[in-house]
mmCIF file of C-alpha atoms in Angstrom:
data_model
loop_
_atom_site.group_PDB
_atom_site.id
_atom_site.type_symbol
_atom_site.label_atom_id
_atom_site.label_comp_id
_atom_site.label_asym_id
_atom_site.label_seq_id
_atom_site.Cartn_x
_atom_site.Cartn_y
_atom_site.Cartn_z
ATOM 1 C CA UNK A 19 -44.044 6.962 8.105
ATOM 2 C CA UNK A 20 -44.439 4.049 10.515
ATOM 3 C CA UNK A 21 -43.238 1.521 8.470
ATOM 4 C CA UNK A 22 -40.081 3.938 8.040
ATOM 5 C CA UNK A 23 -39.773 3.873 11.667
ATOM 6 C CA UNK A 24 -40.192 0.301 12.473
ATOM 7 C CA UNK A 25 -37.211 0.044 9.985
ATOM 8 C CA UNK A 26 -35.162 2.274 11.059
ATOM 9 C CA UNK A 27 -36.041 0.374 15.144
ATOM 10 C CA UNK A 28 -35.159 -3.077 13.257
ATOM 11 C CA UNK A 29 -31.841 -4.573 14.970
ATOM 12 C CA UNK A 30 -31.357 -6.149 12.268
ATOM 13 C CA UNK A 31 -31.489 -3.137 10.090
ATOM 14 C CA UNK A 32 -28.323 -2.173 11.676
ATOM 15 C CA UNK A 33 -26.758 -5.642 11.475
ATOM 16 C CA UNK A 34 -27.121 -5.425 7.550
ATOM 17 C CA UNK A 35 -24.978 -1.726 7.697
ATOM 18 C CA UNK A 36 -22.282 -3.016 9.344
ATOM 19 C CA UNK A 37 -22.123 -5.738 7.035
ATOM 20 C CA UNK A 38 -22.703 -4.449 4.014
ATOM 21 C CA UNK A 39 -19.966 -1.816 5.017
ATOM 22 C CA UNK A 40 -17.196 -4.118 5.697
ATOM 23 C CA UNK A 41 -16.405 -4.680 2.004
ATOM 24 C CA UNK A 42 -16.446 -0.895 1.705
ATOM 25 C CA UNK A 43 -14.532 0.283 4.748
ATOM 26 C CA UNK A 44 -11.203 -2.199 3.861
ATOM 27 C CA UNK A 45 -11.573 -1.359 -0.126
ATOM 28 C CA UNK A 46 -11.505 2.527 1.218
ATOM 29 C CA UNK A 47 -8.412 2.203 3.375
ATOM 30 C CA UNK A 48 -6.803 0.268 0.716
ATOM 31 C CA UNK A 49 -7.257 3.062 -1.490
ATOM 32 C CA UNK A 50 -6.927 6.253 1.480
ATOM 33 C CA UNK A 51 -3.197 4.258 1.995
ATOM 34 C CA UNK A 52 -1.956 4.265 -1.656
ATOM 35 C CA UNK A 53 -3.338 7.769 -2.585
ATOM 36 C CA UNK A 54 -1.870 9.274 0.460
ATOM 37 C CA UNK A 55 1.464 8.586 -0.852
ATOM 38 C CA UNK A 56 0.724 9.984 -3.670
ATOM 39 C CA UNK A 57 -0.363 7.307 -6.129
ATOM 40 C CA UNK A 58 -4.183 6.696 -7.301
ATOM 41 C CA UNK A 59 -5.067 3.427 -7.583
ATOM 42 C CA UNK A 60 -8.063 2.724 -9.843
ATOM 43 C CA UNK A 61 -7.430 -0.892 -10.389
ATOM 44 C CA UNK A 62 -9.479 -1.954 -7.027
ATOM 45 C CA UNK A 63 -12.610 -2.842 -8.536
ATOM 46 C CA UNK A 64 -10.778 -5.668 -10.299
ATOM 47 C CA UNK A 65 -8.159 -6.578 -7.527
ATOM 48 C CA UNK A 66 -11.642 -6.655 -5.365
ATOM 49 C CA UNK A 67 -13.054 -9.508 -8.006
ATOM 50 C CA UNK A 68 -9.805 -11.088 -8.340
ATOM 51 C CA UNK A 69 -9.437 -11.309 -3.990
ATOM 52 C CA UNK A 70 -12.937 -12.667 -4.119
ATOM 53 C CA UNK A 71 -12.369 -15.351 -6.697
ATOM 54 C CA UNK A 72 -8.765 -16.449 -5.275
ATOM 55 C CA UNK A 73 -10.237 -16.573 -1.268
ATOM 56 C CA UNK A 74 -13.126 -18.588 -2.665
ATOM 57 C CA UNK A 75 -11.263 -21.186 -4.877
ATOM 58 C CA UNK A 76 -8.561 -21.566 -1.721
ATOM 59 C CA UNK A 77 -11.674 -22.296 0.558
ATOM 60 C CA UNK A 78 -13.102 -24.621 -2.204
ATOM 61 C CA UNK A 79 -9.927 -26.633 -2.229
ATOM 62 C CA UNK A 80 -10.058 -27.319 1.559
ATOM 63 C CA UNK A 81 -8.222 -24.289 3.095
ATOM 64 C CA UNK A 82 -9.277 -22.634 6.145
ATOM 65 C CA UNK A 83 -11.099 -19.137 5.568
ATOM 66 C CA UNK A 84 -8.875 -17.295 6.709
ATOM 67 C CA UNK A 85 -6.521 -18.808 4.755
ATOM 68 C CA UNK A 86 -8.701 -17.896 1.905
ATOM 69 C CA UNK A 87 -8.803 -14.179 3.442
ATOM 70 C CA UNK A 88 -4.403 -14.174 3.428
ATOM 71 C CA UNK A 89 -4.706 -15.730 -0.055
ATOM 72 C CA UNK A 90 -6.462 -12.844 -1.248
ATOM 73 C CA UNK A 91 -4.642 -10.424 0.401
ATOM 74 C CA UNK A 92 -1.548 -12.035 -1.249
ATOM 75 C CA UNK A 93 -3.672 -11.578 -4.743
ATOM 76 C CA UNK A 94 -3.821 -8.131 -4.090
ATOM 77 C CA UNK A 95 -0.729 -7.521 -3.321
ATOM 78 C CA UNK A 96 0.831 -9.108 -6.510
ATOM 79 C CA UNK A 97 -1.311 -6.572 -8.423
ATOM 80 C CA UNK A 98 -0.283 -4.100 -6.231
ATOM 81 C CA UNK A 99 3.081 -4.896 -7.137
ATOM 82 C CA UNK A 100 1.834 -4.658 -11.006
ATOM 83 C CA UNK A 101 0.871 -1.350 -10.565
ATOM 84 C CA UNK A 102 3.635 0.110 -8.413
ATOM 85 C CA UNK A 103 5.982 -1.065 -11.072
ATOM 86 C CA UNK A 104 3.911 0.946 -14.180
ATOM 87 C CA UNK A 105 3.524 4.127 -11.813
ATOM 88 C CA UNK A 106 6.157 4.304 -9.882
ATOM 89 C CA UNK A 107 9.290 3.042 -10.849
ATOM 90 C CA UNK A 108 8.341 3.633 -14.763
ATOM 91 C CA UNK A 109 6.220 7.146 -14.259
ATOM 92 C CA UNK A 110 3.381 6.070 -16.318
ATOM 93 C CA UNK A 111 -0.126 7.184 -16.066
ATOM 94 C CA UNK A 112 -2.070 6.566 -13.000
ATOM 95 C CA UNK A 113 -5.518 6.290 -15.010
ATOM 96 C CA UNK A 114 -4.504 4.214 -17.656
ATOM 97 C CA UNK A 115 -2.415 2.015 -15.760
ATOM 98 C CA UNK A 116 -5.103 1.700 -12.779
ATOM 99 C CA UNK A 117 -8.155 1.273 -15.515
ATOM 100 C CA UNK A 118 -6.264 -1.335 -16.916
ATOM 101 C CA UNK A 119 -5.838 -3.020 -14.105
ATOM 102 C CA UNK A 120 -8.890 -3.465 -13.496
ATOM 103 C CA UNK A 121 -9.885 -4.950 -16.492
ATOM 104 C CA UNK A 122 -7.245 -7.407 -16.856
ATOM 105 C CA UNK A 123 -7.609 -8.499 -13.191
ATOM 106 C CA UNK A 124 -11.580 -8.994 -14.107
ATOM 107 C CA UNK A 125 -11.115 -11.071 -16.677
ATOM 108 C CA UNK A 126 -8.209 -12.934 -15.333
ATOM 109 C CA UNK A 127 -10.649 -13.847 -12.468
ATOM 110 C CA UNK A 128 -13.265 -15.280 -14.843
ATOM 111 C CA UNK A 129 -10.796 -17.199 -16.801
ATOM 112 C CA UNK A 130 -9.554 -18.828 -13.627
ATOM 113 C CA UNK A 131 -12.467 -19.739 -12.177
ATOM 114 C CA UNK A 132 -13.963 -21.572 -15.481
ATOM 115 C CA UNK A 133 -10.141 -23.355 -15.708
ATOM 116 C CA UNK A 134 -10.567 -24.682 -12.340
ATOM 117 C CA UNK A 135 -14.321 -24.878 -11.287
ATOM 118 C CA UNK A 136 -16.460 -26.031 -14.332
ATOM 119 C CA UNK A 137 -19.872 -24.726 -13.620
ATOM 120 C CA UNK A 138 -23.240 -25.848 -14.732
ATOM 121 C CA UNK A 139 -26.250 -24.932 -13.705
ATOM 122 C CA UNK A 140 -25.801 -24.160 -10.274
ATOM 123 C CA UNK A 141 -22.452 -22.723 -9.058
ATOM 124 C CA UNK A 142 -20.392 -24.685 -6.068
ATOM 125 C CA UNK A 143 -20.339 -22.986 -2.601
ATOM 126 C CA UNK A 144 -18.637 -23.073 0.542
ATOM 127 C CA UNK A 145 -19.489 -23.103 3.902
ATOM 128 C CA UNK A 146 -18.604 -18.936 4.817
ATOM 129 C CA UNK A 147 -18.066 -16.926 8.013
ATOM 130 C CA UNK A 148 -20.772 -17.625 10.822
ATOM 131 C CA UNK A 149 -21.666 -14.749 13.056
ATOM 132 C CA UNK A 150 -19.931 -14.419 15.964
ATOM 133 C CA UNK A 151 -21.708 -13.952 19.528
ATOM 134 C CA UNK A 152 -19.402 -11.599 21.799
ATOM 135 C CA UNK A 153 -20.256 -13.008 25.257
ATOM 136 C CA UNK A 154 -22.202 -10.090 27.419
ATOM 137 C CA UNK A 155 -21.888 -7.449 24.967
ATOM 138 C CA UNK A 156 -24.118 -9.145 22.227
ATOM 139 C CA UNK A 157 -26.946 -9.529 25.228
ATOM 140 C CA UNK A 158 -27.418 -6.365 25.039
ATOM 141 C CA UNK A 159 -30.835 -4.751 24.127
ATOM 142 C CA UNK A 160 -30.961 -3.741 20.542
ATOM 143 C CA UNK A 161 -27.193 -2.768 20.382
ATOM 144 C CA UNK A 162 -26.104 -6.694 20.750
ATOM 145 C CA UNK A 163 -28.217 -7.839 18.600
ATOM 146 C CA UNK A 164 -27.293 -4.775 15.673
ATOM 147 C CA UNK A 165 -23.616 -4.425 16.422
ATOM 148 C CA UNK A 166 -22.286 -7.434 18.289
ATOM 149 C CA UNK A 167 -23.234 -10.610 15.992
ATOM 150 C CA UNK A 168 -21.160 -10.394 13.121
ATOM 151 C CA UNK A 169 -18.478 -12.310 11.336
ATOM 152 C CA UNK A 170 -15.050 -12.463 12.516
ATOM 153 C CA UNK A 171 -14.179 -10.217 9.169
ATOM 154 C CA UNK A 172 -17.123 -7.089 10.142
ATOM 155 C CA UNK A 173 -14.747 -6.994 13.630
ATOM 156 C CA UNK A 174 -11.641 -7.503 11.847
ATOM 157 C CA UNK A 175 -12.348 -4.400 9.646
ATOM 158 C CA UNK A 176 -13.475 -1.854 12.193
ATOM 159 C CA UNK A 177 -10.269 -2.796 14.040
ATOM 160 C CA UNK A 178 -8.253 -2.036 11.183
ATOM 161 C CA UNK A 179 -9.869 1.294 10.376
ATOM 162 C CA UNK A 180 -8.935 2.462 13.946
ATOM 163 C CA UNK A 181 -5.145 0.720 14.060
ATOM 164 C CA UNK A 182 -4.657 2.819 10.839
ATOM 165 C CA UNK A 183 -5.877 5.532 11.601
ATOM 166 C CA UNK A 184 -3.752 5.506 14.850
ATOM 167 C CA UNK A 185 -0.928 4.960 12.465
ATOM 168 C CA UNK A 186 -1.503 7.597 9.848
ATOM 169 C CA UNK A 187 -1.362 10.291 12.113
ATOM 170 C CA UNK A 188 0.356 9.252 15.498
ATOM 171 C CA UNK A 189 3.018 7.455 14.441
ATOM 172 C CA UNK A 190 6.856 8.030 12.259
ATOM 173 C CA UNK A 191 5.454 5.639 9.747
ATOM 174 C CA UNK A 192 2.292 7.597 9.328
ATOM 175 C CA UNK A 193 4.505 11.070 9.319
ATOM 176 C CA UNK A 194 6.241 9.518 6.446
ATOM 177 C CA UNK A 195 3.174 8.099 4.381
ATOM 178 C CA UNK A 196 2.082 11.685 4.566
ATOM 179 C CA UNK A 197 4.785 13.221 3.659
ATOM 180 C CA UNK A 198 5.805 11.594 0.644
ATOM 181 C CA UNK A 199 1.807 12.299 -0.317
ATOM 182 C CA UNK A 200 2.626 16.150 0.226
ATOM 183 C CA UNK A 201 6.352 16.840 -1.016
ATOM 184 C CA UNK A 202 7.803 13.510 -1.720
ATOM 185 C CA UNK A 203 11.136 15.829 -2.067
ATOM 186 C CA UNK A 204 11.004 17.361 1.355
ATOM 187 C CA UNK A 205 10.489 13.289 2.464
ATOM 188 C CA UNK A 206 13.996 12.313 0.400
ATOM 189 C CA UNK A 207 15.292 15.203 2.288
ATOM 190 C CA UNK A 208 14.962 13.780 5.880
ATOM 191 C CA UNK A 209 15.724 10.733 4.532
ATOM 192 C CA UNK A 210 12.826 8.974 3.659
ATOM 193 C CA UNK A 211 12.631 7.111 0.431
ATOM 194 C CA UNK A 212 9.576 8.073 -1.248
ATOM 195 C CA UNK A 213 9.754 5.332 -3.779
ATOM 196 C CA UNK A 214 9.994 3.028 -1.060
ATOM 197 C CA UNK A 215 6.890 3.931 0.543
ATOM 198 C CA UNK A 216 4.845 4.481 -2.714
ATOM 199 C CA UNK A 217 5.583 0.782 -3.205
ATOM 200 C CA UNK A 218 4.286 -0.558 0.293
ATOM 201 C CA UNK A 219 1.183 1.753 0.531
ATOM 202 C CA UNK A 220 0.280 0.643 -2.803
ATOM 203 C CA UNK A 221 0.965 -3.137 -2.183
ATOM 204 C CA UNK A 222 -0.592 -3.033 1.335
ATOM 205 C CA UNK A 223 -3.612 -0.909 -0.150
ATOM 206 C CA UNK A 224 -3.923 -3.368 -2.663
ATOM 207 C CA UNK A 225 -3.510 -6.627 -0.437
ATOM 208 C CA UNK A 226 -6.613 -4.571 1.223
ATOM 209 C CA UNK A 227 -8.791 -4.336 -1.588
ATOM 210 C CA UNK A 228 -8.282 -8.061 -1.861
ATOM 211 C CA UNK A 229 -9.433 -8.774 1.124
ATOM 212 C CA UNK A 230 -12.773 -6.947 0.155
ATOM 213 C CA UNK A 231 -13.068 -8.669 -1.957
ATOM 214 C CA UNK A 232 -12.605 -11.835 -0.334
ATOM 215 C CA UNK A 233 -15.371 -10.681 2.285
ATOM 216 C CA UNK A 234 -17.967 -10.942 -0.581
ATOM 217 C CA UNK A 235 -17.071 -14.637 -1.072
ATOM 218 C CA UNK A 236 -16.282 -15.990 2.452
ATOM 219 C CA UNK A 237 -18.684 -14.338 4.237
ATOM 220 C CA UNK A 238 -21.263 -12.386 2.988
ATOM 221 C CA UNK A 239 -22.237 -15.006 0.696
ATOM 222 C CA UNK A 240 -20.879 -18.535 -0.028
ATOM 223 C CA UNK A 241 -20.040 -18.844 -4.151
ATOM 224 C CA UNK A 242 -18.514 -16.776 -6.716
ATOM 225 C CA UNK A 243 -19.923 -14.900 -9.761
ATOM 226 C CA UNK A 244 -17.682 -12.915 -11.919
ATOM 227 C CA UNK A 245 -20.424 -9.792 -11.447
ATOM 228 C CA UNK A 246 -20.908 -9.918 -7.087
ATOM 229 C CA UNK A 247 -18.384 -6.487 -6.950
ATOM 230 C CA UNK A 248 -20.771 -4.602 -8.786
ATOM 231 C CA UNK A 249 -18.937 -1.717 -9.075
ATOM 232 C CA UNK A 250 -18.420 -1.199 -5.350
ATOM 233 C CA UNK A 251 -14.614 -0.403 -6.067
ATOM 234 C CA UNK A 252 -15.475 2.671 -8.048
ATOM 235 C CA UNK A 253 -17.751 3.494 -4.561
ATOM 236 C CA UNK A 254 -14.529 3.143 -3.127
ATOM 237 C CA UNK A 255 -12.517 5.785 -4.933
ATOM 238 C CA UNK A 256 -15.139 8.109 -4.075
ATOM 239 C CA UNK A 257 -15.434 7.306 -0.348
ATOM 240 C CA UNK A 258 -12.105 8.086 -0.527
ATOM 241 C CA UNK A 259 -13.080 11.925 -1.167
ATOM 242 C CA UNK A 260 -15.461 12.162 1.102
ATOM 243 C CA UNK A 261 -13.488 11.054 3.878
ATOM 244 C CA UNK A 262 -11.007 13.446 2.607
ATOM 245 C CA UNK A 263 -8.073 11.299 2.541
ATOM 246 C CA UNK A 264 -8.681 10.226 6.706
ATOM 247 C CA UNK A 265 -8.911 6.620 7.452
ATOM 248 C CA UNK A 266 -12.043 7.568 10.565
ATOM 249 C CA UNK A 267 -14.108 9.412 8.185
ATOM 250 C CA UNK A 268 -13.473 6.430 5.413
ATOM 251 C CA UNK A 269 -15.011 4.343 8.041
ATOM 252 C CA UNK A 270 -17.857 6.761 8.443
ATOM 253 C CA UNK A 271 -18.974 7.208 4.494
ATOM 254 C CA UNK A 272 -18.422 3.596 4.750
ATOM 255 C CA UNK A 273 -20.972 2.891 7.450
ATOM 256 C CA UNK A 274 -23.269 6.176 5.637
ATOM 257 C CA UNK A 275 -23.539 3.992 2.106
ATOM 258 C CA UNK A 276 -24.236 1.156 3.547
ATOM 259 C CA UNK A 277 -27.003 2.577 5.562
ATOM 260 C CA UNK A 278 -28.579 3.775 2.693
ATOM 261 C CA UNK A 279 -28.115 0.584 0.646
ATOM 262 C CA UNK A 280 -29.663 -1.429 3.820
ATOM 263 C CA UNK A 281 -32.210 0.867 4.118
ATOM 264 C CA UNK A 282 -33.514 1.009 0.590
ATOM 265 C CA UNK A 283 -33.046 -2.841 0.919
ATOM 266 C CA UNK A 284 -35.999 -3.172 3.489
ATOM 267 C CA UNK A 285 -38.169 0.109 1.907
ATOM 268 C CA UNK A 286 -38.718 -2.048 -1.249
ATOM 269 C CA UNK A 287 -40.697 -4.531 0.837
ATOM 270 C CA UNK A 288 -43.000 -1.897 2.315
ATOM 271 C CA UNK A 289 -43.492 0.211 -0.930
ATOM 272 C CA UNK A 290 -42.324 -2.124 -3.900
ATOM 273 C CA UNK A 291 -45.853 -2.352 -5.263
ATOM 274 C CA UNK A 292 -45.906 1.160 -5.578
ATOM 275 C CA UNK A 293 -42.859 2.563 -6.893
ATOM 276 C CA UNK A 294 -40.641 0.579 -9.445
ATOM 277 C CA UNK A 295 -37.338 -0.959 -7.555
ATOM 278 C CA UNK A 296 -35.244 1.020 -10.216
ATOM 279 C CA UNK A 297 -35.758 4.015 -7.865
ATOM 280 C CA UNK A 298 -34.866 2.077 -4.531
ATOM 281 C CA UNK A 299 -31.770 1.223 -5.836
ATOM 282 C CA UNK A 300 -30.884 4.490 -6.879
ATOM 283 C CA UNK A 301 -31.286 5.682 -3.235
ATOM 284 C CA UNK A 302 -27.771 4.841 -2.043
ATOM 285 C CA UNK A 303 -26.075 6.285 -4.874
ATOM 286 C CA UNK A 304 -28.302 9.812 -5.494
ATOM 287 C CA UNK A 305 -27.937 10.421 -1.944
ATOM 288 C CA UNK A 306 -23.843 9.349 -1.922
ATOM 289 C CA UNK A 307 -23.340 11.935 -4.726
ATOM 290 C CA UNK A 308 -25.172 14.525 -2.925
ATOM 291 C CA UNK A 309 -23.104 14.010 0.521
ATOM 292 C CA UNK A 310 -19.780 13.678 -1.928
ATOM 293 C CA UNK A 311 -20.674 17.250 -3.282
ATOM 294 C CA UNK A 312 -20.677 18.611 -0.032
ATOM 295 C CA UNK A 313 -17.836 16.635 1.413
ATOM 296 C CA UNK A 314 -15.449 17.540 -1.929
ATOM 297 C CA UNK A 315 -15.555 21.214 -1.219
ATOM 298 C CA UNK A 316 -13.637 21.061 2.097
ATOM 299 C CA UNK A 317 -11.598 17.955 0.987
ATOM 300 C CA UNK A 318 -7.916 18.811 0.685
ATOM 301 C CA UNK A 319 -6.238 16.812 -1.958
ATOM 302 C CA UNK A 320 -2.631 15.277 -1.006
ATOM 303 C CA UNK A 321 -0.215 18.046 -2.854
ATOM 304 C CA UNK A 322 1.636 14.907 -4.403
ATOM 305 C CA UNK A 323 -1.406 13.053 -5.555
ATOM 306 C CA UNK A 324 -0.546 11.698 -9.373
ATOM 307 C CA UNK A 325 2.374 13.331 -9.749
ATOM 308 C CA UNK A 326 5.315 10.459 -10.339
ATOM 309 C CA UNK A 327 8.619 10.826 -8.460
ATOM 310 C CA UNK A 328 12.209 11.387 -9.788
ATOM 311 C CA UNK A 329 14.767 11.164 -7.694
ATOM 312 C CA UNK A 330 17.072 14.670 -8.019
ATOM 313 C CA UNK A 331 14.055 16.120 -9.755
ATOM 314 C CA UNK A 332 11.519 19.146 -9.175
#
């Protein structure tokens, strides 16, 4: 129990959640924007790996990183664009269109990155993100320390979560993201174009979910390996339920995984002898599905959610 509690005390316990939630909170608004139009995107684990690969090789060919970070947003957006065009312009499935997304972007990544990078033994790297002080705030006791010394990208992210959610519900934009999510007919009707929004969300969701992506390579570690998503797209599409479709609770499940990942993370040191790590990494996920159960029963599901668009059509 102590060791539990001097964990759970550790600053840098909570330095580790906000980082390892950054990837997480701007994959989940990527996907909260394009399914609250009305279109599910299940491509982002593979526009995730393809963002990470393109801000890493833009990096390793002397741009700056955030250059990298705008590369991969532009990444994303082109496969945004991909999937806007199967979805919603041609009506085809969501699923198969997303899944295969996903798989082609994957393996378009690896392709690319053995075309352009030969690899050996070791694999190049970069010079990422360095943590960034914020002058009084990060002199605080324990809450500098945990919160206020992280890269530019942790700050970026948390920023973002807030502007959108501002957006989504506080703004004509937002009104009309939502609406062409609920009745895409009743938004043609006060003369929205829902097609036209369906397109941005899922192109700005996807530029997003590059940027995760990105994160992985420029800041939370320094190289690229086809594998580094490890699947946290698909924990993504189900943050994306938990949060009910709100941009402020995405950031919360966000911030909730990662705390259990971090914390799991720093239990394997105190009890790894005893218990086999298979069950430490389990941790974050069992206890994810258990707070998605209970999240998914009050979720409500945007009306329009899969459901292509005709125009003239009900």
């Amino acid at each position: 129990m102590s060791a539990i509690v001097d964990i759970l005390a550790s600053a840098g316990m909570w330095a580790a959640v906000l980082r390892i939630a950054t990837p997480l909170i701007l994959g989940t608004l990527g996907a909260v924007l394009s399914e609250r139009t009305g279109v599910l995107n299940l491509g982002i684990e593979g526009i995730m790996t393809f963002g990470a690969m393109i801000g890493w090789l833009s990096v390793y060919n002397g741009a700056h990183l955030w250059t990298g970070f705008l590369m991969a947003g532009l990444a994303g957006a082109a496969f945004g664009m991909l999937h806007a065009l199967l979805t919603v312009t041609l009506g085809l499935s969501q699923h198969v269109s997303g899944l295969g997304v996903t798989l082609f972007a994957s393996s378009f990544s690896y392709y690319v990155f053995r075309l352009m990078v030969p690899v050996g033994g070791t694999p190049p790297t970069i010079t990422p993100f360095q943590p960034v002080s914020i002058p009084g705030l990060s002199d605080l006791p324990f809450i500098g320390p945990a919160v206020f010394a992280q890269t530019p990208p942790t700050y970026a992210a948390v920023v973002i979560a807030l502007l959108f959610a501002y957006v989504i519900f506080r703004t004509p934009l937002g009104l009309a993201i939502r609406m062409t999510g609920e009745n895409p007919h009743a938004a043609e009707a006060q003369g929205i174009n829902p097609m036209a929004v369906r397109y941005g969300a899922v192109i700005a969701g996807s530029a997003l979910m590059g940027m995760a992506g990105a994160f992985l390579t420029l800041s939370a570690f320094n190289s690229f390996f086809p594998t580094m998503v490890q699947g946290r797209g698909w924990i993504c599409i189900a943050l994306v339920v938990f949060a009910s479709w709100r941009p402020q609770r995405a950031l919360i499940g966000a911030l909730l995984f990662a705390f259990f990942d971090a914390f799991q993370l720093r239990l394997q040191t105190v009890l790894g002898g005893a218990v086999p790590y298979q069950i430490f990494l389990m941790i974050p996920y069992v206890l994810s599905i258990v707070a998605l159960a209970v999240m998914a029963r009050s979720a409500r599901v945007p009306q329009a959610l899969m459901q292509p668009y005709r125009r003239g059509e009900r």
